[in-house]
């Protein structure tokens, strides 16, 4: 009987592997105290398509609570993840010497981040656990203060959190910095029932995590996350500090993806994992930064980026578009125009808008609902094809609705985990594109080959020149429209 059960389980395994191909393996909330290694660990987690970072909470430790929040919010904004929630321990700020600074509008930081607008950690955790039904991993890169408070104050924490990953230095958690930040919280969390997985850093005999060859390898990766990691070592302040080369919190990120690279010791509900193969861990970190932790396509293994694969009028732009806007925008643009059966400006605008929405919320595909106001009449409605391909929000998945009963415009409402934004093409750009299309239509007509040749030429130009971070307005829609 056992043999047949094993055969049955093996036979249905491929079905489960492909039944939800767009879902990442790990949904996480991160708590941080803003240290250098924290920022790099967070960057690596954001880089991985197999991880969905739902939100970040901030507490004091390596930095004061306020300064840590500014660093976290600035990091997220630099990746255009403005919609990814970041909370702060407000009780720590308003009951400490940081109070005078907290009352300043910009708190003296160059980014102009307003600490007064930051939500409290408990509100962030409670909201995310209510909205996301998947079991999550809570990653502590600093103390256990936030975890203990959430355990006491957020009823869903004990139900929704499947495990806690806690970063520790090579001395071990009982002697480590993170334990000693808040000994009371640490001791309490080691006694509760949620499994705690403690991940130690490399020891002194294994050498620094970031050696010269590893840093050079990171510098060759063309993703914003790898560029950010490289910038830590080109910065005179952080790059010259000996601690910068030791990966402490980064081990938690690698462990989440590849636990087999660590030696594990378990006692009851607590496990402690130590890096076993430094070189394999570095190689795994490279895969994470390249975004190779999950398959991005469903039929082909790798999308061709060789310019020679494409028609002559566009192959000269392939490398430039990928370099400026990333491989996701390029592949989505190619697929959208193949679906659309011609290169269309509004189809490319839809692609850029969809990628921008995914950036804003820090999501993958098929993870939010979209309501388009582009209608069903070309050329404006061509935008819907770009939205579908770039976001996975399709009518077939029940995630895309096209409104035709209202004033039509190049705008879409995107809703994710109860939060909604409207992204619209800037009016001056929409007017320019509309005027161009009307002019060539008036001169040549839709049945003319010249018309479609000019549309194709303009589409390639706009694809190359329009930066998705500059051509859209992002704002909350009318409050009279209810989120469903």
Short mmCIF file of C-alpha atoms in Angstrom, two decimals:
data_model
loop_
_atom_site.label_atom_id
_atom_site.label_comp_id
_atom_site.label_asym_id
_atom_site.label_seq_id
_atom_site.Cartn_x
_atom_site.Cartn_y
_atom_site.Cartn_z
CA UNK A 1 0.00 0.00 0.00
CA UNK A 2 2.82 2.40 0.93
CA UNK A 3 4.52 1.71 -2.42
CA UNK A 4 1.37 2.63 -4.36
CA UNK A 5 0.92 5.78 -2.28
CA UNK A 6 4.48 6.82 -3.09
CA UNK A 7 3.90 6.24 -6.80
CA UNK A 8 0.69 8.28 -6.61
CA UNK A 9 2.40 11.18 -4.85
CA UNK A 10 5.22 11.19 -7.39
CA UNK A 11 2.72 11.12 -10.25
CA UNK A 12 0.85 14.20 -9.02
CA UNK A 13 3.99 16.14 -8.06
CA UNK A 14 4.40 17.75 -11.51
CA UNK A 15 0.78 18.92 -11.31
CA UNK A 16 1.47 20.74 -8.05
CA UNK A 17 4.70 22.17 -9.42
CA UNK A 18 2.84 23.77 -12.32
CA UNK A 19 -0.59 24.42 -10.83
CA UNK A 20 0.41 27.83 -9.48
CA UNK A 21 3.48 28.70 -11.56
CA UNK A 22 3.27 32.41 -10.82
CA UNK A 23 3.25 32.11 -7.03
CA UNK A 24 6.56 32.57 -5.19
CA UNK A 25 7.62 29.96 -2.65
CA UNK A 26 8.13 32.45 0.17
CA UNK A 27 5.93 35.27 1.47
CA UNK A 28 7.85 37.31 4.02
CA UNK A 29 7.67 40.27 6.36
CA UNK A 30 11.08 41.65 7.31
CA UNK A 31 12.03 43.39 10.54
CA UNK A 32 15.25 45.39 10.48
CA UNK A 33 17.34 47.83 12.50
CA UNK A 34 18.86 49.43 9.40
CA UNK A 35 22.40 48.04 9.50
CA UNK A 36 24.55 47.78 6.38
CA UNK A 37 24.12 44.03 6.16
CA UNK A 38 20.36 44.46 6.72
CA UNK A 39 20.12 46.71 3.67
CA UNK A 40 21.98 44.21 1.53
CA UNK A 41 19.90 41.28 2.78
CA UNK A 42 16.70 43.20 2.02
CA UNK A 43 18.02 44.08 -1.44
CA UNK A 44 18.69 40.42 -2.16
CA UNK A 45 15.21 39.42 -0.98
CA UNK A 46 13.66 42.06 -3.25
CA UNK A 47 15.72 40.74 -6.17
CA UNK A 48 14.33 37.20 -5.94
CA UNK A 49 11.21 36.32 -7.94
CA UNK A 50 10.72 33.35 -5.60
CA UNK A 51 10.18 35.68 -2.63
CA UNK A 52 7.34 38.11 -2.11
CA UNK A 53 8.29 40.80 0.39
CA UNK A 54 4.95 41.95 1.77
CA UNK A 55 6.27 44.67 4.02
CA UNK A 56 9.11 45.83 6.25
CA UNK A 57 9.03 46.88 9.88
CA UNK A 58 11.70 48.90 11.63
CA UNK A 59 12.95 48.86 15.22
CA UNK A 60 16.03 50.24 16.94
CA UNK A 61 19.35 48.42 17.15
CA UNK A 62 22.31 49.09 14.91
CA UNK A 63 20.69 52.47 14.17
CA UNK A 64 18.10 54.53 15.97
CA UNK A 65 14.53 53.72 14.96
CA UNK A 66 14.07 56.94 13.01
CA UNK A 67 17.31 56.72 11.07
CA UNK A 68 16.69 53.06 10.27
CA UNK A 69 13.24 53.91 8.90
CA UNK A 70 14.67 56.64 6.67
CA UNK A 71 17.22 54.20 5.26
CA UNK A 72 14.58 51.53 4.60
CA UNK A 73 12.09 53.90 3.01
CA UNK A 74 14.84 55.46 0.90
CA UNK A 75 16.01 52.01 -0.24
CA UNK A 76 12.50 50.99 -1.29
CA UNK A 77 11.88 54.27 -3.10
CA UNK A 78 15.16 53.90 -4.99
CA UNK A 79 13.76 50.68 -6.49
CA UNK A 80 10.42 52.41 -7.20
CA UNK A 81 8.70 50.18 -4.63
CA UNK A 82 6.83 53.15 -3.17
CA UNK A 83 3.78 51.02 -2.50
CA UNK A 84 5.59 48.43 -0.38
CA UNK A 85 4.58 49.17 3.22
CA UNK A 86 7.26 50.10 5.73
CA UNK A 87 6.34 50.60 9.39
CA UNK A 88 8.16 51.97 12.38
CA UNK A 89 7.98 51.41 16.13
CA UNK A 90 6.20 54.66 16.95
CA UNK A 91 6.16 53.94 20.68
CA UNK A 92 9.95 53.79 20.60
CA UNK A 93 10.16 57.16 18.87
CA UNK A 94 7.60 59.06 20.89
CA UNK A 95 8.83 57.72 24.20
CA UNK A 96 12.50 58.48 23.62
CA UNK A 97 15.01 61.21 22.94
CA UNK A 98 14.12 60.94 19.25
CA UNK A 99 10.86 62.84 19.87
CA UNK A 100 12.12 66.32 18.84
CA UNK A 101 13.39 64.91 15.54
CA UNK A 102 10.21 62.96 14.90
CA UNK A 103 8.21 66.16 15.00
CA UNK A 104 10.22 67.69 12.18
CA UNK A 105 8.52 67.38 8.80
CA UNK A 106 11.57 66.01 6.99
CA UNK A 107 13.66 64.93 9.97
CA UNK A 108 16.73 66.48 8.39
CA UNK A 109 17.17 63.79 5.72
CA UNK A 110 18.01 64.53 2.11
CA UNK A 111 15.23 62.31 0.75
CA UNK A 112 12.56 64.37 2.48
CA UNK A 113 10.99 61.29 4.08
CA UNK A 114 8.37 62.30 6.62
CA UNK A 115 8.51 60.11 9.73
CA UNK A 116 5.12 61.43 10.84
CA UNK A 117 3.44 59.73 7.88
CA UNK A 118 4.93 56.32 8.71
CA UNK A 119 2.47 53.68 9.95
CA UNK A 120 3.11 51.81 13.17
CA UNK A 121 4.72 48.38 12.93
CA UNK A 122 1.72 46.65 14.46
CA UNK A 123 -0.67 48.25 11.96
CA UNK A 124 1.53 47.13 9.06
CA UNK A 125 1.78 43.54 10.33
CA UNK A 126 -1.91 43.32 11.18
CA UNK A 127 -2.96 44.71 7.80
CA UNK A 128 -0.70 42.40 5.82
CA UNK A 129 -1.70 39.27 7.73
CA UNK A 130 -5.37 40.14 7.23
CA UNK A 131 -4.97 40.70 3.48
CA UNK A 132 -2.56 37.84 2.59
CA UNK A 133 -3.89 34.38 3.39
CA UNK A 134 -0.70 32.51 2.51
CA UNK A 135 1.37 31.46 5.52
CA UNK A 136 4.32 33.80 5.90
CA UNK A 137 7.88 33.78 7.19
CA UNK A 138 8.83 36.56 9.59
CA UNK A 139 12.50 37.48 9.08
CA UNK A 140 14.25 39.21 11.98
CA UNK A 141 17.46 40.93 10.89
CA UNK A 142 17.79 42.69 14.23
CA UNK A 143 16.22 42.16 17.61
CA UNK A 144 13.11 40.17 18.53
CA UNK A 145 11.35 43.28 19.83
CA UNK A 146 8.87 43.62 16.96
CA UNK A 147 8.18 39.88 16.80
CA UNK A 148 7.39 39.71 20.51
CA UNK A 149 5.14 42.76 20.34
CA UNK A 150 3.28 41.33 17.33
CA UNK A 151 2.84 38.02 19.12
CA UNK A 152 1.13 39.87 21.97
CA UNK A 153 -0.82 42.48 20.02
CA UNK A 154 -1.69 40.95 16.63
CA UNK A 155 -3.97 37.88 17.00
CA UNK A 156 -3.25 36.66 13.46
CA UNK A 157 0.50 36.49 14.08
CA UNK A 158 0.41 33.08 15.76
CA UNK A 159 -1.94 31.74 13.06
CA UNK A 160 -0.35 33.16 9.91
CA UNK A 161 3.37 33.07 10.71
CA UNK A 162 4.71 29.60 9.90
CA UNK A 163 8.27 30.28 11.08
CA UNK A 164 10.69 32.98 12.16
CA UNK A 165 14.14 33.30 10.63
CA UNK A 166 16.50 35.15 12.96
CA UNK A 167 19.91 36.39 11.91
CA UNK A 168 22.82 35.85 14.31
CA UNK A 169 26.54 36.55 14.14
CA UNK A 170 29.21 33.84 14.37
CA UNK A 171 29.26 34.00 18.18
CA UNK A 172 25.84 32.36 18.23
CA UNK A 173 22.51 33.81 19.18
CA UNK A 174 22.95 33.71 22.97
CA UNK A 175 26.11 35.81 22.75
CA UNK A 176 25.21 37.81 19.69
CA UNK A 177 24.40 41.46 19.09
CA UNK A 178 20.79 40.87 18.07
CA UNK A 179 20.06 38.83 21.19
CA UNK A 180 21.47 41.49 23.46
CA UNK A 181 19.56 44.39 21.92
CA UNK A 182 16.46 43.18 23.75
CA UNK A 183 17.24 40.18 25.95
CA UNK A 184 13.73 39.99 27.36
CA UNK A 185 12.11 39.78 23.93
CA UNK A 186 14.74 37.30 22.73
CA UNK A 187 14.18 34.96 25.66
CA UNK A 188 10.42 35.17 25.31
CA UNK A 189 10.42 34.40 21.56
CA UNK A 190 12.66 31.38 22.08
CA UNK A 191 10.02 29.89 24.39
CA UNK A 192 6.90 30.41 22.24
CA UNK A 193 5.50 27.83 19.79
CA UNK A 194 6.32 29.31 16.35
CA UNK A 195 9.50 27.60 15.05
CA UNK A 196 12.55 29.87 15.24
CA UNK A 197 15.29 29.22 12.67
CA UNK A 198 18.51 30.93 13.72
CA UNK A 199 21.01 31.54 10.92
CA UNK A 200 24.61 32.28 11.82
CA UNK A 201 27.10 34.24 9.73
CA UNK A 202 30.29 32.80 8.29
CA UNK A 203 33.01 32.31 10.87
CA UNK A 204 36.42 33.97 10.80
CA UNK A 205 38.07 30.85 9.41
CA UNK A 206 35.80 30.93 6.37
CA UNK A 207 36.88 34.48 5.63
CA UNK A 208 34.81 37.46 4.52
CA UNK A 209 31.69 36.76 2.48
CA UNK A 210 32.48 39.53 0.00
CA UNK A 211 35.86 38.77 -1.54
CA UNK A 212 37.21 40.56 -4.61
CA UNK A 213 36.05 37.95 -7.11
CA UNK A 214 32.54 37.91 -5.64
CA UNK A 215 32.27 41.70 -5.76
CA UNK A 216 33.45 41.70 -9.39
CA UNK A 217 30.81 39.09 -10.27
CA UNK A 218 28.06 41.20 -8.70
CA UNK A 219 29.23 44.25 -10.66
CA UNK A 220 28.55 42.43 -13.96
CA UNK A 221 24.85 41.83 -13.18
CA UNK A 222 22.49 44.26 -14.91
CA UNK A 223 19.73 44.54 -12.32
CA UNK A 224 18.99 47.49 -10.04
CA UNK A 225 19.46 45.23 -7.02
CA UNK A 226 22.94 44.10 -8.02
CA UNK A 227 23.86 47.69 -8.84
CA UNK A 228 22.77 48.69 -5.34
CA UNK A 229 24.89 45.96 -3.73
CA UNK A 230 27.89 47.08 -5.79
CA UNK A 231 27.36 50.66 -4.68
CA UNK A 232 27.98 49.65 -1.05
CA UNK A 233 31.57 48.82 -1.95
CA UNK A 234 32.19 51.90 -4.09
CA UNK A 235 30.96 54.14 -1.26
CA UNK A 236 33.94 55.51 0.67
CA UNK A 237 32.08 55.42 4.00
CA UNK A 238 30.61 51.91 3.91
CA UNK A 239 33.04 50.29 1.47
CA UNK A 240 36.13 50.94 3.57
CA UNK A 241 34.70 49.47 6.76
CA UNK A 242 35.94 45.95 7.56
CA UNK A 243 32.48 44.86 8.69
CA UNK A 244 31.12 45.65 5.21
CA UNK A 245 32.80 42.56 3.80
CA UNK A 246 31.31 40.12 6.32
CA UNK A 247 27.89 38.81 5.35
CA UNK A 248 25.80 38.39 8.48
CA UNK A 249 22.19 39.12 7.57
CA UNK A 250 22.79 38.05 3.97
CA UNK A 251 23.03 34.48 5.28
CA UNK A 252 19.37 34.62 6.27
CA UNK A 253 18.45 35.45 2.66
CA UNK A 254 20.53 32.60 1.23
CA UNK A 255 19.21 30.19 3.89
CA UNK A 256 15.61 30.99 2.95
CA UNK A 257 16.34 29.90 -0.62
CA UNK A 258 18.93 27.18 -0.13
CA UNK A 259 18.83 25.69 3.40
CA UNK A 260 20.84 22.64 2.25
CA UNK A 261 23.95 24.86 2.12
CA UNK A 262 23.89 25.10 5.92
CA UNK A 263 24.59 22.64 8.72
CA UNK A 264 21.49 22.44 10.85
CA UNK A 265 21.17 21.65 14.56
CA UNK A 266 17.66 21.39 15.99
CA UNK A 267 16.53 21.37 19.60
CA UNK A 268 12.78 21.32 20.05
CA UNK A 269 11.25 24.34 18.33
CA UNK A 270 14.61 26.04 17.77
CA UNK A 271 17.11 25.30 15.03
CA UNK A 272 20.51 26.85 14.46
CA UNK A 273 22.06 26.77 10.99
CA UNK A 274 25.70 27.46 10.14
CA UNK A 275 27.09 28.15 6.64
CA UNK A 276 28.77 24.99 5.35
CA UNK A 277 29.97 25.88 1.85
CA UNK A 278 31.00 29.55 1.42
CA UNK A 279 31.65 29.28 -2.32
CA UNK A 280 28.30 27.62 -3.00
CA UNK A 281 26.63 30.32 -0.89
CA UNK A 282 28.28 33.03 -3.01
CA UNK A 283 27.13 31.29 -6.20
CA UNK A 284 23.62 31.10 -4.79
CA UNK A 285 23.70 34.81 -3.94
CA UNK A 286 24.60 35.52 -7.57
CA UNK A 287 21.56 33.52 -8.71
CA UNK A 288 19.38 35.50 -6.32
CA UNK A 289 20.67 38.86 -7.59
CA UNK A 290 20.20 37.73 -11.19
CA UNK A 291 16.60 36.81 -10.43
CA UNK A 292 17.18 33.18 -11.34
CA UNK A 293 15.47 31.65 -8.30
CA UNK A 294 12.24 30.90 -10.18
CA UNK A 295 11.25 30.26 -13.79
CA UNK A 296 9.90 33.43 -15.42
CA UNK A 297 8.35 31.76 -18.48
CA UNK A 298 5.92 28.92 -18.97
CA UNK A 299 6.91 27.48 -22.38
CA UNK A 300 10.44 28.62 -23.19
CA UNK A 301 13.31 28.44 -20.73
CA UNK A 302 14.93 31.68 -21.76
CA UNK A 303 13.70 34.58 -23.83
CA UNK A 304 16.13 35.55 -26.64
CA UNK A 305 18.00 38.79 -26.01
CA UNK A 306 20.36 38.44 -28.97
CA UNK A 307 19.65 41.42 -31.29
CA UNK A 308 20.18 39.17 -34.32
CA UNK A 309 17.01 37.30 -33.39
CA UNK A 310 14.85 40.35 -34.19
CA UNK A 311 13.91 42.32 -37.32
CA UNK A 312 16.39 44.87 -38.65
CA UNK A 313 14.47 47.99 -37.66
CA UNK A 314 14.36 47.01 -33.99
CA UNK A 315 17.48 44.93 -33.42
CA UNK A 316 19.61 48.06 -32.98
CA UNK A 317 17.42 49.02 -30.00
CA UNK A 318 17.34 45.66 -28.19
CA UNK A 319 20.39 46.15 -25.97
CA UNK A 320 19.50 49.77 -25.20
CA UNK A 321 15.95 48.93 -24.11
CA UNK A 322 17.10 46.03 -21.92
CA UNK A 323 19.87 48.13 -20.37
CA UNK A 324 17.59 51.09 -19.64
CA UNK A 325 14.36 49.38 -18.66
CA UNK A 326 15.20 45.77 -17.79
CA UNK A 327 14.50 42.35 -19.28
CA UNK A 328 10.90 42.25 -17.98
CA UNK A 329 9.88 45.29 -20.00
CA UNK A 330 11.62 43.94 -23.10
CA UNK A 331 10.06 40.47 -22.97
CA UNK A 332 6.62 41.87 -22.13
CA UNK A 333 6.91 44.34 -25.00
CA UNK A 334 7.82 41.61 -27.49
CA UNK A 335 5.00 39.32 -26.36
CA UNK A 336 2.44 42.14 -26.28
CA UNK A 337 3.20 43.19 -29.84
CA UNK A 338 3.13 39.62 -31.09
CA UNK A 339 -0.26 39.23 -29.42
CA UNK A 340 -1.30 42.58 -30.86
CA UNK A 341 -0.07 41.52 -34.32
CA UNK A 342 1.68 44.84 -34.93
CA UNK A 343 3.94 47.23 -33.06
CA UNK A 344 1.59 49.72 -31.42
CA UNK A 345 2.42 52.73 -29.28
CA UNK A 346 -0.46 52.20 -26.85
CA UNK A 347 0.41 48.52 -26.49
CA UNK A 348 3.91 49.58 -25.38
CA UNK A 349 2.44 52.18 -23.04
CA UNK A 350 0.33 49.40 -21.50
CA UNK A 351 3.47 47.30 -21.03
CA UNK A 352 5.33 50.15 -19.36
CA UNK A 353 2.32 50.93 -17.16
CA UNK A 354 1.95 47.30 -16.07
CA UNK A 355 5.64 46.95 -15.21
CA UNK A 356 5.43 50.23 -13.29
CA UNK A 357 2.48 48.91 -11.26
CA UNK A 358 4.39 45.72 -10.45
CA UNK A 359 7.37 47.81 -9.35
CA UNK A 360 5.21 50.05 -7.20
CA UNK A 361 3.67 47.17 -5.25
CA UNK A 362 6.75 44.91 -5.62
CA UNK A 363 4.76 42.03 -7.09
CA UNK A 364 5.14 39.36 -9.72
CA UNK A 365 2.53 38.55 -12.34
CA UNK A 366 -1.09 37.56 -11.65
CA UNK A 367 -1.07 39.16 -8.22
CA UNK A 368 -3.32 42.19 -8.49
CA UNK A 369 -6.59 43.27 -10.08
CA UNK A 370 -6.68 45.88 -12.82
CA UNK A 371 -9.56 48.04 -14.03
CA UNK A 372 -8.77 49.72 -17.34
CA UNK A 373 -10.39 52.93 -18.53
CA UNK A 374 -8.97 52.52 -22.05
CA UNK A 375 -12.24 51.10 -23.36
CA UNK A 376 -12.61 48.78 -26.33
CA UNK A 377 -11.98 51.11 -29.27
CA UNK A 378 -8.53 51.29 -30.90
CA UNK A 379 -6.01 52.81 -30.72
CA UNK A 380 -6.52 53.63 -27.02
CA UNK A 381 -7.83 50.16 -26.20
CA UNK A 382 -4.58 48.66 -27.53
CA UNK A 383 -3.18 49.59 -24.14
CA UNK A 384 -5.15 46.69 -22.64
CA UNK A 385 -3.00 44.15 -24.49
CA UNK A 386 0.15 45.60 -22.94
CA UNK A 387 -1.43 45.58 -19.48
CA UNK A 388 -2.40 41.90 -19.79
CA UNK A 389 1.01 40.70 -20.89
CA UNK A 390 3.08 42.73 -18.44
CA UNK A 391 0.96 41.99 -15.36
CA UNK A 392 -0.77 38.67 -16.04
CA UNK A 393 -4.04 40.42 -15.17
CA UNK A 394 -6.21 38.94 -17.91
CA UNK A 395 -9.96 38.48 -18.33
CA UNK A 396 -9.31 34.73 -18.32
CA UNK A 397 -7.87 34.99 -14.83
CA UNK A 398 -10.68 37.29 -13.78
CA UNK A 399 -8.14 39.97 -12.89
CA UNK A 400 -8.75 42.51 -15.69
CA UNK A 401 -11.90 44.55 -16.18
CA UNK A 402 -12.24 47.00 -19.07
CA UNK A 403 -14.62 49.87 -18.38
CA UNK A 404 -16.62 51.18 -21.35
CA UNK A 405 -19.32 52.99 -19.37
CA UNK A 406 -17.29 56.03 -18.39
CA UNK A 407 -15.00 58.69 -19.83
CA UNK A 408 -12.21 56.82 -21.62
CA UNK A 409 -8.60 57.60 -20.83
CA UNK A 410 -5.15 55.94 -20.74
CA UNK A 411 -5.54 55.05 -17.06
CA UNK A 412 -5.79 51.89 -14.97
CA UNK A 413 -6.73 51.24 -11.34
CA UNK A 414 -4.53 48.57 -9.74
CA UNK A 415 -5.55 46.89 -6.46
CA UNK A 416 -3.20 44.75 -4.38
CA UNK A 417 -3.74 43.48 -0.81
CA UNK A 418 -6.49 46.04 -0.26
CA UNK A 419 -4.39 48.98 -1.48
CA UNK A 420 -5.29 50.74 -4.70
CA UNK A 421 -3.63 53.26 -6.99
CA UNK A 422 -4.46 54.78 -10.35
CA UNK A 423 -1.73 55.07 -12.95
CA UNK A 424 -2.42 57.33 -15.93
CA UNK A 425 -0.39 58.52 -18.88
CA UNK A 426 0.55 62.18 -18.47
CA UNK A 427 -1.92 64.34 -20.48
CA UNK A 428 0.73 66.08 -22.57
CA UNK A 429 2.16 62.75 -23.70
CA UNK A 430 -1.29 61.32 -24.46
CA UNK A 431 -2.15 64.42 -26.51
CA UNK A 432 1.09 64.20 -28.48
CA UNK A 433 0.58 60.52 -29.35
CA UNK A 434 -3.06 61.05 -30.25
CA UNK A 435 -2.20 64.00 -32.51
CA UNK A 436 0.49 61.98 -34.31
CA UNK A 437 -1.85 59.06 -34.97
CA UNK A 438 -4.63 61.34 -36.20
CA UNK A 439 -2.24 63.14 -38.54
CA UNK A 440 -0.84 60.06 -40.24
CA UNK A 441 -4.32 58.55 -40.40
CA UNK A 442 -5.62 61.73 -42.07
CA UNK A 443 -2.77 61.75 -44.60
CA UNK A 444 -2.45 58.05 -45.42
CA UNK A 445 -5.51 56.25 -44.02
CA UNK A 446 -5.69 53.02 -42.04
CA UNK A 447 -5.59 50.89 -45.18
CA UNK A 448 -2.25 52.30 -46.25
CA UNK A 449 0.96 50.35 -45.65
CA UNK A 450 2.70 53.66 -45.04
CA UNK A 451 0.39 54.32 -42.07
CA UNK A 452 1.42 51.05 -40.36
CA UNK A 453 5.08 51.57 -41.22
CA UNK A 454 5.02 54.98 -39.53
CA UNK A 455 3.16 53.59 -36.50
CA UNK A 456 5.82 50.89 -36.19
CA UNK A 457 8.62 53.44 -36.47
CA UNK A 458 7.06 55.69 -33.83
CA UNK A 459 6.43 52.73 -31.51
CA UNK A 460 10.08 51.70 -31.59
CA UNK A 461 11.09 55.30 -30.92
CA UNK A 462 8.72 55.66 -27.96
CA UNK A 463 9.68 52.27 -26.56
CA UNK A 464 13.30 53.36 -26.59
CA UNK A 465 12.78 56.92 -25.33
CA UNK A 466 9.86 56.77 -22.88
CA UNK A 467 11.02 56.07 -19.34
CA UNK A 468 8.21 54.43 -17.35
CA UNK A 469 9.34 56.35 -14.26
CA UNK A 470 8.69 59.68 -16.00
CA UNK A 471 5.62 59.30 -18.24
CA UNK A 472 2.92 58.39 -15.70
CA UNK A 473 1.02 60.04 -12.88
CA UNK A 474 0.32 57.81 -9.87
CA UNK A 475 -2.36 58.77 -7.40
CA UNK A 476 -5.32 57.39 -5.44
CA UNK A 477 -8.53 57.26 -7.54
CA UNK A 478 -11.76 58.97 -6.62
CA UNK A 479 -12.84 58.01 -3.07
CA UNK A 480 -16.38 57.56 -4.40
CA UNK A 481 -15.24 54.38 -6.18
CA UNK A 482 -15.32 51.41 -3.81
CA UNK A 483 -12.57 48.79 -3.77
CA UNK A 484 -13.98 45.33 -4.51
#
